[in-house]
Coordinates of C-alpha atoms (C1' of nucleotides) in Angstrom, one line a residue:
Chain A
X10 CA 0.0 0.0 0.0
X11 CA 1.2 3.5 -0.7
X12 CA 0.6 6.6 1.4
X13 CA 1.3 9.8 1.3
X14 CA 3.3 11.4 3.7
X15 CA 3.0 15.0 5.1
X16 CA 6.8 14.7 6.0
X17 CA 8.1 14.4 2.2
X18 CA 4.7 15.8 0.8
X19 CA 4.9 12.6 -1.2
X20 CA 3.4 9.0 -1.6
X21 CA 5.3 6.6 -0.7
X22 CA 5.0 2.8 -0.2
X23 CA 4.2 1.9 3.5
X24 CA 7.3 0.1 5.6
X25 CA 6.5 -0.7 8.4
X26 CA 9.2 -0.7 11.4
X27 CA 8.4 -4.4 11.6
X28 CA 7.2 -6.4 9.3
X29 CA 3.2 -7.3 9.5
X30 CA 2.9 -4.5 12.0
X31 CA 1.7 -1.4 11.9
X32 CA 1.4 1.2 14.7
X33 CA -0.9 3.8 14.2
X34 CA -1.5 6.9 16.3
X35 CA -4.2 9.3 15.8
X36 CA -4.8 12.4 18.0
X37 CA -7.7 12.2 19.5
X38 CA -10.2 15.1 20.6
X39 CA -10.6 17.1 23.4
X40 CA -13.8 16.9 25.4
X41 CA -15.6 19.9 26.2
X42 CA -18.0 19.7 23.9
X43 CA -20.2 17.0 21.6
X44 CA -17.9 16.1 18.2
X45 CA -19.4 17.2 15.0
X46 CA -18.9 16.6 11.5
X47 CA -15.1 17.1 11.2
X48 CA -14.2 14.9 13.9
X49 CA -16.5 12.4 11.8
X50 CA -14.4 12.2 8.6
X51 CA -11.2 12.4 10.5
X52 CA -11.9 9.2 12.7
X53 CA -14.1 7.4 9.9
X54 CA -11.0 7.9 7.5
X55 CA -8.5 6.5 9.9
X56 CA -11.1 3.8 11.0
X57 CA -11.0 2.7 7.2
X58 CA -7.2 2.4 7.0
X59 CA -6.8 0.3 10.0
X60 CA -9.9 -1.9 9.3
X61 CA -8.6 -2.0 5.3
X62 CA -4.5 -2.8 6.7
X63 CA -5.9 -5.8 9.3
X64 CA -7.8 -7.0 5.8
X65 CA -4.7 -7.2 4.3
X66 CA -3.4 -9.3 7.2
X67 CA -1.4 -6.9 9.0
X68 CA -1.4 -6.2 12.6
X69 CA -2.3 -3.0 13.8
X70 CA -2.0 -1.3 16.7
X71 CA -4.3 1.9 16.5
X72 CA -3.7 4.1 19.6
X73 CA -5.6 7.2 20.0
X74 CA -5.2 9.7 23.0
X75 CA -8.4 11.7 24.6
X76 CA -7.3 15.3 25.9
X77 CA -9.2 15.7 29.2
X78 CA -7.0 18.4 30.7
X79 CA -6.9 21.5 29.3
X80 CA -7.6 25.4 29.2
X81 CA -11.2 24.7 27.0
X82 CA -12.4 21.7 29.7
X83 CA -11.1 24.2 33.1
X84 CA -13.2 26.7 31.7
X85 CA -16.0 24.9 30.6
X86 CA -16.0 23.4 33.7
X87 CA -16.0 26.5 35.5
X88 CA -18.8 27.9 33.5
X89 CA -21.2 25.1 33.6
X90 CA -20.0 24.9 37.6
X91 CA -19.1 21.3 37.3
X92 CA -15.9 19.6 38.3
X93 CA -13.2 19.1 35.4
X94 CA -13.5 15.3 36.0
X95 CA -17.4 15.5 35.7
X96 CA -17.4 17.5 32.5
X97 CA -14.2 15.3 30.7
X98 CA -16.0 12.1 31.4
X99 CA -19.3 13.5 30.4
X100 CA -17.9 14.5 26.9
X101 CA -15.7 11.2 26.5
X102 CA -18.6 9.0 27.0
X103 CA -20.8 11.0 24.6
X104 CA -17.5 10.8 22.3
X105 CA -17.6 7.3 22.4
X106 CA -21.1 6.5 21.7
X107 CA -20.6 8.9 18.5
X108 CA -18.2 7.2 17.5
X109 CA -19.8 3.8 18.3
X110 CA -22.9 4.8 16.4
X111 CA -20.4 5.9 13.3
X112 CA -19.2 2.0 13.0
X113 CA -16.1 3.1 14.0
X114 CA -14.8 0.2 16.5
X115 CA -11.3 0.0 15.0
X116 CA -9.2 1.6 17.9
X117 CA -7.1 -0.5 20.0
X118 CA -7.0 1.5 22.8
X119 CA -8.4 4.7 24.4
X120 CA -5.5 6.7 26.4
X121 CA -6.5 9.6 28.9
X122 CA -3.8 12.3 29.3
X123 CA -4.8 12.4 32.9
X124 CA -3.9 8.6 33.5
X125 CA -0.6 9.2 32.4
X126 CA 0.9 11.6 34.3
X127 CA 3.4 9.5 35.5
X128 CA 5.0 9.0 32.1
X129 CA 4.6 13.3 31.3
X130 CA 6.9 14.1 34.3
X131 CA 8.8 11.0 33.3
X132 CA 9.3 12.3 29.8
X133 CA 9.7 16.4 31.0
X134 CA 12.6 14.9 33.3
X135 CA 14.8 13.6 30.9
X136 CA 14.1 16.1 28.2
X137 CA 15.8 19.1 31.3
X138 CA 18.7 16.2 31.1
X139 CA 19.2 16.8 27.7
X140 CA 19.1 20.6 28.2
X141 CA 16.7 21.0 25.7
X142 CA 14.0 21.9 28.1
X143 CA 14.4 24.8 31.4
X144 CA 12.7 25.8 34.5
X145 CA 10.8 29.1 35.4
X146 CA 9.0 30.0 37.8
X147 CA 5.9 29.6 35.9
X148 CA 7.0 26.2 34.8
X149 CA 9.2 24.1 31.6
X150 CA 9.6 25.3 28.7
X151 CA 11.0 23.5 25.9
X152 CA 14.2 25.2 24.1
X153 CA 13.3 25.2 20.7
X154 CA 16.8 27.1 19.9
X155 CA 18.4 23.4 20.8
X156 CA 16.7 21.8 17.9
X157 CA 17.0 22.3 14.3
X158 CA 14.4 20.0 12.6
X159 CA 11.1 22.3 14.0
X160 CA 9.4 23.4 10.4
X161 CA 10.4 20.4 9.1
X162 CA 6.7 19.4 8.5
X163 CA 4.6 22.3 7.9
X164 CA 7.1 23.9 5.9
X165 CA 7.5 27.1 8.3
X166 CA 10.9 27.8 8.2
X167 CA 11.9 28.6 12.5
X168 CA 8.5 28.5 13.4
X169 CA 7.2 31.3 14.9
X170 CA 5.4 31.6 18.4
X171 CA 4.8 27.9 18.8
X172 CA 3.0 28.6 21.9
X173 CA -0.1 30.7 22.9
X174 CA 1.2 31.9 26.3
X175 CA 2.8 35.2 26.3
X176 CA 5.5 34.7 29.3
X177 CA 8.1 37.0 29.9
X178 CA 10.1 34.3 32.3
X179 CA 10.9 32.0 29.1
X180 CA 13.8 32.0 26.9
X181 CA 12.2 32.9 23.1
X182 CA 8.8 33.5 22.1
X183 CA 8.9 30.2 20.5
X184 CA 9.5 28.0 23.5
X185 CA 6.4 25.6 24.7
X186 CA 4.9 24.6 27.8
X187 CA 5.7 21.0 28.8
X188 CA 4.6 22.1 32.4
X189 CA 2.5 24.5 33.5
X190 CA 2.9 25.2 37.6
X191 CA 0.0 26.8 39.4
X192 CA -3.5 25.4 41.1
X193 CA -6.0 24.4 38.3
X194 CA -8.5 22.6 40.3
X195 CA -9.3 19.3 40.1
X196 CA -6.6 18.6 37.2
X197 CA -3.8 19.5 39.3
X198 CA -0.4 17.3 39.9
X199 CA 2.6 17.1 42.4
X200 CA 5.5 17.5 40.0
X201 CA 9.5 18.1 40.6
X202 CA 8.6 21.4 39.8
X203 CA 5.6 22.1 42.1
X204 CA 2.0 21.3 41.5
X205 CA 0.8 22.1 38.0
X206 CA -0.4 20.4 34.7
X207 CA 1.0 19.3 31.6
X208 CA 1.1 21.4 28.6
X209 CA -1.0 20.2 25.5
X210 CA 1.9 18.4 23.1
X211 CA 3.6 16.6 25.7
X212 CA 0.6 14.0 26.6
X213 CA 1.1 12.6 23.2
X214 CA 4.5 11.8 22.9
X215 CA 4.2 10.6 26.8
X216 CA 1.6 8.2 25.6
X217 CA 2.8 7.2 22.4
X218 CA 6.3 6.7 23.8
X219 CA 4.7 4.6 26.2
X220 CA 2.8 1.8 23.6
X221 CA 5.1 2.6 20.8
X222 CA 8.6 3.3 22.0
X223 CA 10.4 6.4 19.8
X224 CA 9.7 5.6 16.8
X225 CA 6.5 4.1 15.2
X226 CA 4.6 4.0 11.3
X227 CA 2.0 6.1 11.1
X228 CA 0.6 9.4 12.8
X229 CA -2.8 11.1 11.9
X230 CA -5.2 13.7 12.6
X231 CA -6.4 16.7 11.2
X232 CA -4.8 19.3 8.7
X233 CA -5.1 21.8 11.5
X234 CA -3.0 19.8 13.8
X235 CA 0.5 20.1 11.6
X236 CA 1.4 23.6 13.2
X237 CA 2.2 23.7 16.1
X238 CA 1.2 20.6 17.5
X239 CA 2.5 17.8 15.2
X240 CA 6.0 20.1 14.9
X241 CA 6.3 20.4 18.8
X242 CA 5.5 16.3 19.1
X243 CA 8.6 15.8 16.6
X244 CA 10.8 18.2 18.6
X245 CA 9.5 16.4 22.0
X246 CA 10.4 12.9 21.3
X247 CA 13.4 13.0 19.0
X248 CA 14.9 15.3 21.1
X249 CA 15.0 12.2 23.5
X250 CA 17.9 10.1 21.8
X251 CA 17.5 11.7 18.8
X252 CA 15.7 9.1 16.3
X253 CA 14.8 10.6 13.5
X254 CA 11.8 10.4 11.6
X255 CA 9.9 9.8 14.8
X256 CA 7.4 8.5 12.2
X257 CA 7.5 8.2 8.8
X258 CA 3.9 8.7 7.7
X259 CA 2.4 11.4 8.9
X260 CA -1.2 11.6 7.6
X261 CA -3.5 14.6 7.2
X262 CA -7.0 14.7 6.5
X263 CA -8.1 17.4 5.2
X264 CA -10.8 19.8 6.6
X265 CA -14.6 19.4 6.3
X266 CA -16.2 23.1 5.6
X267 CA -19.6 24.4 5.6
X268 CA -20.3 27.2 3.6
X269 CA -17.4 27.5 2.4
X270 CA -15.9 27.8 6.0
X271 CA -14.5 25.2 7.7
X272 CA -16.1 23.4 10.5
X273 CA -14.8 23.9 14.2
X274 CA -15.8 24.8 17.3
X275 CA -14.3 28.0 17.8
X276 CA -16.3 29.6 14.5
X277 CA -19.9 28.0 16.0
X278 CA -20.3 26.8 12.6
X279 CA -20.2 23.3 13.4
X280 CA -23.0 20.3 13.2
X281 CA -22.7 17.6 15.7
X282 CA -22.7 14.3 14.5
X283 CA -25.8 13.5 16.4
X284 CA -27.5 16.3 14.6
X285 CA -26.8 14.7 11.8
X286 CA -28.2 11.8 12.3
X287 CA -31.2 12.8 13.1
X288 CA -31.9 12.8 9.3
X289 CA -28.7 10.7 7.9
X290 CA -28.2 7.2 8.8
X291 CA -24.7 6.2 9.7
X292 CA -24.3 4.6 6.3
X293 CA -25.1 7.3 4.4
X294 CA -22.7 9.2 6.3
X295 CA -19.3 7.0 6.1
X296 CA -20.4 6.7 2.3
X297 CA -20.9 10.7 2.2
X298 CA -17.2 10.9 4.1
X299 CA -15.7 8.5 1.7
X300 CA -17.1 9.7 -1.4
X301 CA -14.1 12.4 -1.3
X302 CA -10.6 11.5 -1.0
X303 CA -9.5 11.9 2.5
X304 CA -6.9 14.7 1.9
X305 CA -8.9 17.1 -0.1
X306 CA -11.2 19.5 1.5
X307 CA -15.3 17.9 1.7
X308 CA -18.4 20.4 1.9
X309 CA -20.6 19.1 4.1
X310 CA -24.2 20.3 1.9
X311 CA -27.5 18.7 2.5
X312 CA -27.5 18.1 -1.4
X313 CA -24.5 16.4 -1.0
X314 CA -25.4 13.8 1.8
X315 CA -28.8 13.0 -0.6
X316 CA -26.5 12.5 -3.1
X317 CA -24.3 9.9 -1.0
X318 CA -27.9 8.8 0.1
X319 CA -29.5 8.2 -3.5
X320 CA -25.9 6.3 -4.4
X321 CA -25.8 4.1 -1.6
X322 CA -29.4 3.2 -1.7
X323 CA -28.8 2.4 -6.1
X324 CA -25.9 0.2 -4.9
X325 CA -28.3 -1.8 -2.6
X326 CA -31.0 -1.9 -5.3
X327 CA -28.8 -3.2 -7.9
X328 CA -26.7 -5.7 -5.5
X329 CA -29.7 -8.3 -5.6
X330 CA -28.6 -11.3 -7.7
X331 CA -25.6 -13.6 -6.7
X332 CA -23.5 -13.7 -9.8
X333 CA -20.3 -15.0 -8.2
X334 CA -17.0 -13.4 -8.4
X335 CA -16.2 -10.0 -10.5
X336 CA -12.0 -10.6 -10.5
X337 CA -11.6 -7.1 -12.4
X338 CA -13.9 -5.3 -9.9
X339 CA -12.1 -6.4 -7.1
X340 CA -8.4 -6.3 -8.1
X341 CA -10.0 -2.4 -9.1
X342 CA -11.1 -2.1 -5.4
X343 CA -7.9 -3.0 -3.1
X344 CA -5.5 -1.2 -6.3
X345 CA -7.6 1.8 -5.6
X346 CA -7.4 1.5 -1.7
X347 CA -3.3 0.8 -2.2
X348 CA -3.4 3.6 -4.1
X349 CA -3.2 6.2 -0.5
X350 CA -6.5 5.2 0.7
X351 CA -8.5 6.4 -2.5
X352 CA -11.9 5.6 -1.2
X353 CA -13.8 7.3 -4.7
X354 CA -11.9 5.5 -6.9
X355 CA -13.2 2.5 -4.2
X356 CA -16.5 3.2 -4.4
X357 CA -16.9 3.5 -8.0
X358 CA -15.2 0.3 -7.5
X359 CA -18.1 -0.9 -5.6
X360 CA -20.6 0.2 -8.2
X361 CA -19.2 -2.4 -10.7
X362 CA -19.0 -5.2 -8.2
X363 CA -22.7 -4.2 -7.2
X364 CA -24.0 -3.9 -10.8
X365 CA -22.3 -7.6 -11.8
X366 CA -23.8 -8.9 -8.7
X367 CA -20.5 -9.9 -6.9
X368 CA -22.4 -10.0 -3.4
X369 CA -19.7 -11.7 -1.4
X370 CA -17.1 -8.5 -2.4
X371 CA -19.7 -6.6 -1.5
X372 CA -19.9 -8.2 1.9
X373 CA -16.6 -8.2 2.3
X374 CA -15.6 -4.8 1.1
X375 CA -18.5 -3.4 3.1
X376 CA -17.1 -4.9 6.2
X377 CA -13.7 -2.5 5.5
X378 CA -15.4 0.7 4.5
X379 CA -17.8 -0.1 7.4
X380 CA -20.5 -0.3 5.2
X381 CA -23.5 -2.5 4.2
X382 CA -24.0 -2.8 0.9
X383 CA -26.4 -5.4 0.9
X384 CA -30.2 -4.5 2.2
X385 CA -31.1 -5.5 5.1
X386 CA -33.7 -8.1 5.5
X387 CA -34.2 -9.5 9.2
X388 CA -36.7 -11.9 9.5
X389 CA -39.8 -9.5 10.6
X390 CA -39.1 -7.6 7.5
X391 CA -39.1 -10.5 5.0
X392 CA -42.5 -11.6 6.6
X393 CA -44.1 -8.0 6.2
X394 CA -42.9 -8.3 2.4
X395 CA -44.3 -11.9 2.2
X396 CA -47.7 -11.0 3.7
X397 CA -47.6 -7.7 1.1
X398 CA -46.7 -9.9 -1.7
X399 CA -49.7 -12.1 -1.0
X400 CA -52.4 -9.5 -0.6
X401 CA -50.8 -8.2 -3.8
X402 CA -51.4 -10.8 -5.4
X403 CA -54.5 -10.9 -4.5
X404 CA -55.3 -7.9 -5.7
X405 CA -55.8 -6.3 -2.5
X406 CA -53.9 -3.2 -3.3
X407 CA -55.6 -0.8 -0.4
X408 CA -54.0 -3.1 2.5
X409 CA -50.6 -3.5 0.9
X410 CA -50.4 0.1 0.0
X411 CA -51.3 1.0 3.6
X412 CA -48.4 -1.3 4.8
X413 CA -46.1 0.4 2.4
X414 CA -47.4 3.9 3.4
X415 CA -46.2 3.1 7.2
X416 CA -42.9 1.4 6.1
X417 CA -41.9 3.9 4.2
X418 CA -42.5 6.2 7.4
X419 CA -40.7 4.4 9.9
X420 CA -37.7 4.5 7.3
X421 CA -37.9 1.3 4.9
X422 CA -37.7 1.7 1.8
X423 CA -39.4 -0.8 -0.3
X424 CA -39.1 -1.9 -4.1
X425 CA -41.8 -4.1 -5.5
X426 CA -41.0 -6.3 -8.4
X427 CA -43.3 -6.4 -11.1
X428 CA -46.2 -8.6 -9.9
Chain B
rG20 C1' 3.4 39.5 5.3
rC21 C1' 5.2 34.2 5.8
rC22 C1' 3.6 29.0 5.3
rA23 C1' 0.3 25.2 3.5
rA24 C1' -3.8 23.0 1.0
rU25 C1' -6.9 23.5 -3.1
rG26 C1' -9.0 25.2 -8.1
rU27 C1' -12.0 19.6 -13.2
rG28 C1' -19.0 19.1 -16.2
rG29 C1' -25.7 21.5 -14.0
rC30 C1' -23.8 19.3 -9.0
rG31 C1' -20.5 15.9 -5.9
rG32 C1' -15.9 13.9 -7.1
rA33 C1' -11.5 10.6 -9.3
rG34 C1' -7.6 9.4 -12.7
rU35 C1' -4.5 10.5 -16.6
rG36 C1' 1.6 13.3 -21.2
rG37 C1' -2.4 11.5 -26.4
rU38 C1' -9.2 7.8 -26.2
rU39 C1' -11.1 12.0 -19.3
rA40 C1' -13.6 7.2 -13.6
rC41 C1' -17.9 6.7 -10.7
rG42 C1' -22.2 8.8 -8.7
rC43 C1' -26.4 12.5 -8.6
rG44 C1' -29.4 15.1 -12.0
rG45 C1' -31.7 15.3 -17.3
rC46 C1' -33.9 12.5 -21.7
rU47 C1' -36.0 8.2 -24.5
rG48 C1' -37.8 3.4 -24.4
rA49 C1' -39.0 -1.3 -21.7
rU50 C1' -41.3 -3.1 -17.5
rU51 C1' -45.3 -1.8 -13.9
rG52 C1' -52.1 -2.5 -10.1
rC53 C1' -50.1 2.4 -8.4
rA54 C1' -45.7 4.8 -6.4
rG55 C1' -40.9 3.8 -6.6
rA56 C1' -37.2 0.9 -8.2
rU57 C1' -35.0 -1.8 -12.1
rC58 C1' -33.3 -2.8 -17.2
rA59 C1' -31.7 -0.9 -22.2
rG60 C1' -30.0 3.2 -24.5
rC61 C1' -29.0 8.4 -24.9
rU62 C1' -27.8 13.1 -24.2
rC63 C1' -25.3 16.6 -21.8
rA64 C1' -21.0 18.6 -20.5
rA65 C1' -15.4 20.5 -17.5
rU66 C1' -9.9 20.3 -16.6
rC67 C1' -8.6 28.9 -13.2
rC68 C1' -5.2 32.3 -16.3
rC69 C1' -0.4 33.2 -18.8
rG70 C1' 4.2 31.3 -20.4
rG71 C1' 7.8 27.1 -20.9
rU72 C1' 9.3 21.8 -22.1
rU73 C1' 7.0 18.4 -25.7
rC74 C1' 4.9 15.9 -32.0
rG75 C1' 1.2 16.5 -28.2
rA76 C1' -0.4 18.9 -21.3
rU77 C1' -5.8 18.9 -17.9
rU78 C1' -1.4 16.0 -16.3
rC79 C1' 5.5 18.1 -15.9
rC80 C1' 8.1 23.1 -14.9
rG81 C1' 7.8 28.6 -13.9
rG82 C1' 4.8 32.7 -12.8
rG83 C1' 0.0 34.8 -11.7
rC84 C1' -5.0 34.8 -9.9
rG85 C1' -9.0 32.8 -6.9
rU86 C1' -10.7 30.0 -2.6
rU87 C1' -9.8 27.8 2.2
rG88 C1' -6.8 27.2 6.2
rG89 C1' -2.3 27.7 9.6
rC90 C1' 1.0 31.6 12.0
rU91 C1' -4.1 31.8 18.6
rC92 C1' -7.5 26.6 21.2
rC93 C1' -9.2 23.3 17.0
rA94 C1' -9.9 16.5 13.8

RNA sequence: GCCAAUGUGGCGGAGUGGUUACGCGGCUGAUUGCAGAUCAGCUCAAUCCCGGUUCGAUUCCGGGCGUUGGCUCCA
């Protein structure tokens, strides 16, 4: 499989650090708030490439971190009058069962920043050792003058400001928090340096260090992620023996926009995913998501999700017949997911296999794009259509239109064969 | 200002140095209790601009313009 890499702004074929494996990291959100839209297509896209590389018999280890301690949750917390704990948990559960509802089940494991404190103040030790990291009074900073690869991946030649905090007691403007010293509530830790918390890069290197040692495959998220978060991760960990790429294949997906604008919190222009599926079904949305490729920018438009709709539901109408296996069609479906995860070149993939009635591809490639291809018929279903079928047979058209009538209602879509 | 992504038909959205996927929509016919769907066929139609390389560029190179984003928390 080839990928490309935000490192070498390339694609490249995937090597893996050891063969058959494959550790993937993906920044995970932060939760003060429900997850909308963008968070959707970030973790659906990532879901597919760990789902589609165990397909292909590789192992894969797919960590993600949760952010529960940070300047958005101490405020929210403050502002709703809850305790940080009470709001983080709140949001990660309702983050879960999002995601849960999405399909997306492909993550190994779940890691808290907050259950990993240990390993931060661990990882902030050694990197003073190295002297690439000092004290103030208001707590570490890291000494981005001491390291010469920062702008290596977003392109931004000595990076500028790297961190939001104006601080007169650090060294250069650029330098980042690793440790933040004061009382922040609830979310506050005994530390070598006094009580405090940790600053926002430094949980993920501290976790991925933990599962993946230094070096690892693959790292994902979101484009908005590269700068300065992904370049202060790099500068964390290979500052630590100095292994270098820390990882390879850095991934990227690009950003979902409304209007034109894209989708976040801070602009308020942003539709929860359970919003949206109050009128999308979590098919239509994974197939809306992976009608675009995953690095180009996707406007989220109600047009466009009846699109994905009206496509999805013509694949299921035309998958009926079992006509064995479609070779062509399915060497064109895994060349097109080799091919940097190109999911439209996929789907339209999908469209032949469904059109020459290849149901066992369809089965099977469903189960990778997290899919179903094939309608649905559970047994109360096929009775209601056996029982229509009769009465229209009978000719008694009133009845079996009124059963259609309420199907259709509660969501079932029904096609009737010619009688 | 600096950095990055992106610019394809009526719409969404791929690939490609020469014949431009796939879907949605539109049209015609078949089929049909009706609706829808399906089947056959059709039409339709696009590669931001200007240069360069080339027999030939939408594709490669250079420049420009537009859009979005990053430089502040953000998937």
């Amino acid at each position: 499989m080839d990928l490309y890499s935000t490192l070498t702004r390339t694609v490249e074929p995937l090597v893996t650090l050891h063969p058959d494996k494959v550790y993937l990291f993906v920044c995970g959100p932060t939760v003060y708030d429900y997850s909308h839209l963008g968070h959707a297509r970030t973790y659906t896209v990532f879901d597919v490439l760990a789902r589609y590389l165990r397909w292909t018999g590789k192992e894969v280890f797919y960590l993600q971190n949760i952010t529960d301690v940070d300047d958005k949750i101490i405020n929210r917390a403050k502002e709703e009058n809850v305790s940080q704990p009470a709001l983080a948990r709140k949001f990660e559960r309702e983050y879960l069962r999002d995601m849960h509802t999405l399909g997306i089940n492909a993550v190994s494991y779940y890691a808290r920043a907050t259950t990993h404190i240990p390993e931060i103040i661990d990882q902030v030790e050694r990197l003073i050792a190295k002297n690439v990291a000092y004290v103030t009074e208001n707590g570490v900073y890291f000494d981005l003058d001491t390291f010469d690869g920062n702008g290596e991946l977003s392109g931004q030649e000595r990076a500028k400001r790297v961190s939001r905090v104006t601080d007169a007691s650090k060294h250069n403007p650029n330098d980042f928090a690793l440790w933040k010293t004061g009382e922040y509530g609830e979310y506050t830790w005994d530390s070598p340096w006094g009580r405090g918390r940790p600053g926002w890069h430094i949980e993920d290197t501290a976790i991925s260090e933990k599962y993946f040692g230094q070096q690892y495959d693959i790292h994902g998220g979101g484009l908005d992620l590269i700068f300065p978060h992904h370049e202060a991760e790099i500068a964390q960990m290979e500052s630590l023996e100095g292994r270098h790429p820390m990882v390879k294949y850095w991934m990227h997906t690009g950003f979902l926009t409304v209007k034109g604008e894209k989708m976040s919190k801070s602009l308020g222009n942003f539709i929860t995913i359970r919003d949206a599926l109050k009128t999308w079904n979590p098919d239509v949305l994974r197939y809306f998501i992976l009608l675009s490729h995953y690095r180009s920018p996707l406007q989220a438009t109600d047009e466009g999700l009846a699109n994905a709709a009206k496509g999805l539901d013509h694949i299921r109408a035309v998958a009926k017949k079992d006509n064995g296996a479609n070779p062509e069609g399915r060497k064109a479906f895994t060349d097109a997911m080799d091919a940097d995860l190109n999911t439209p070149m996929a789907l339209a993939a999908i469209q032949s296999l469904a059109a020459s009635g290849d149901i066992e591809a369809l089965r099977e490639y469903g189960a990778i794009l997290g899919i179903n291809f094939l309608r649905e018929t559970s047994a109360p279903l096929s009775v209601l259509h056996e029982i229509r079928n009769e009465l229209r047979a009978r000719k008694q058209f009133e009845v079996a239109d009124l059963i259609r009538e309420r199907m259709v209602a509660a969501g079932i879509s029904i096609t009737d064969a010619p009688l």
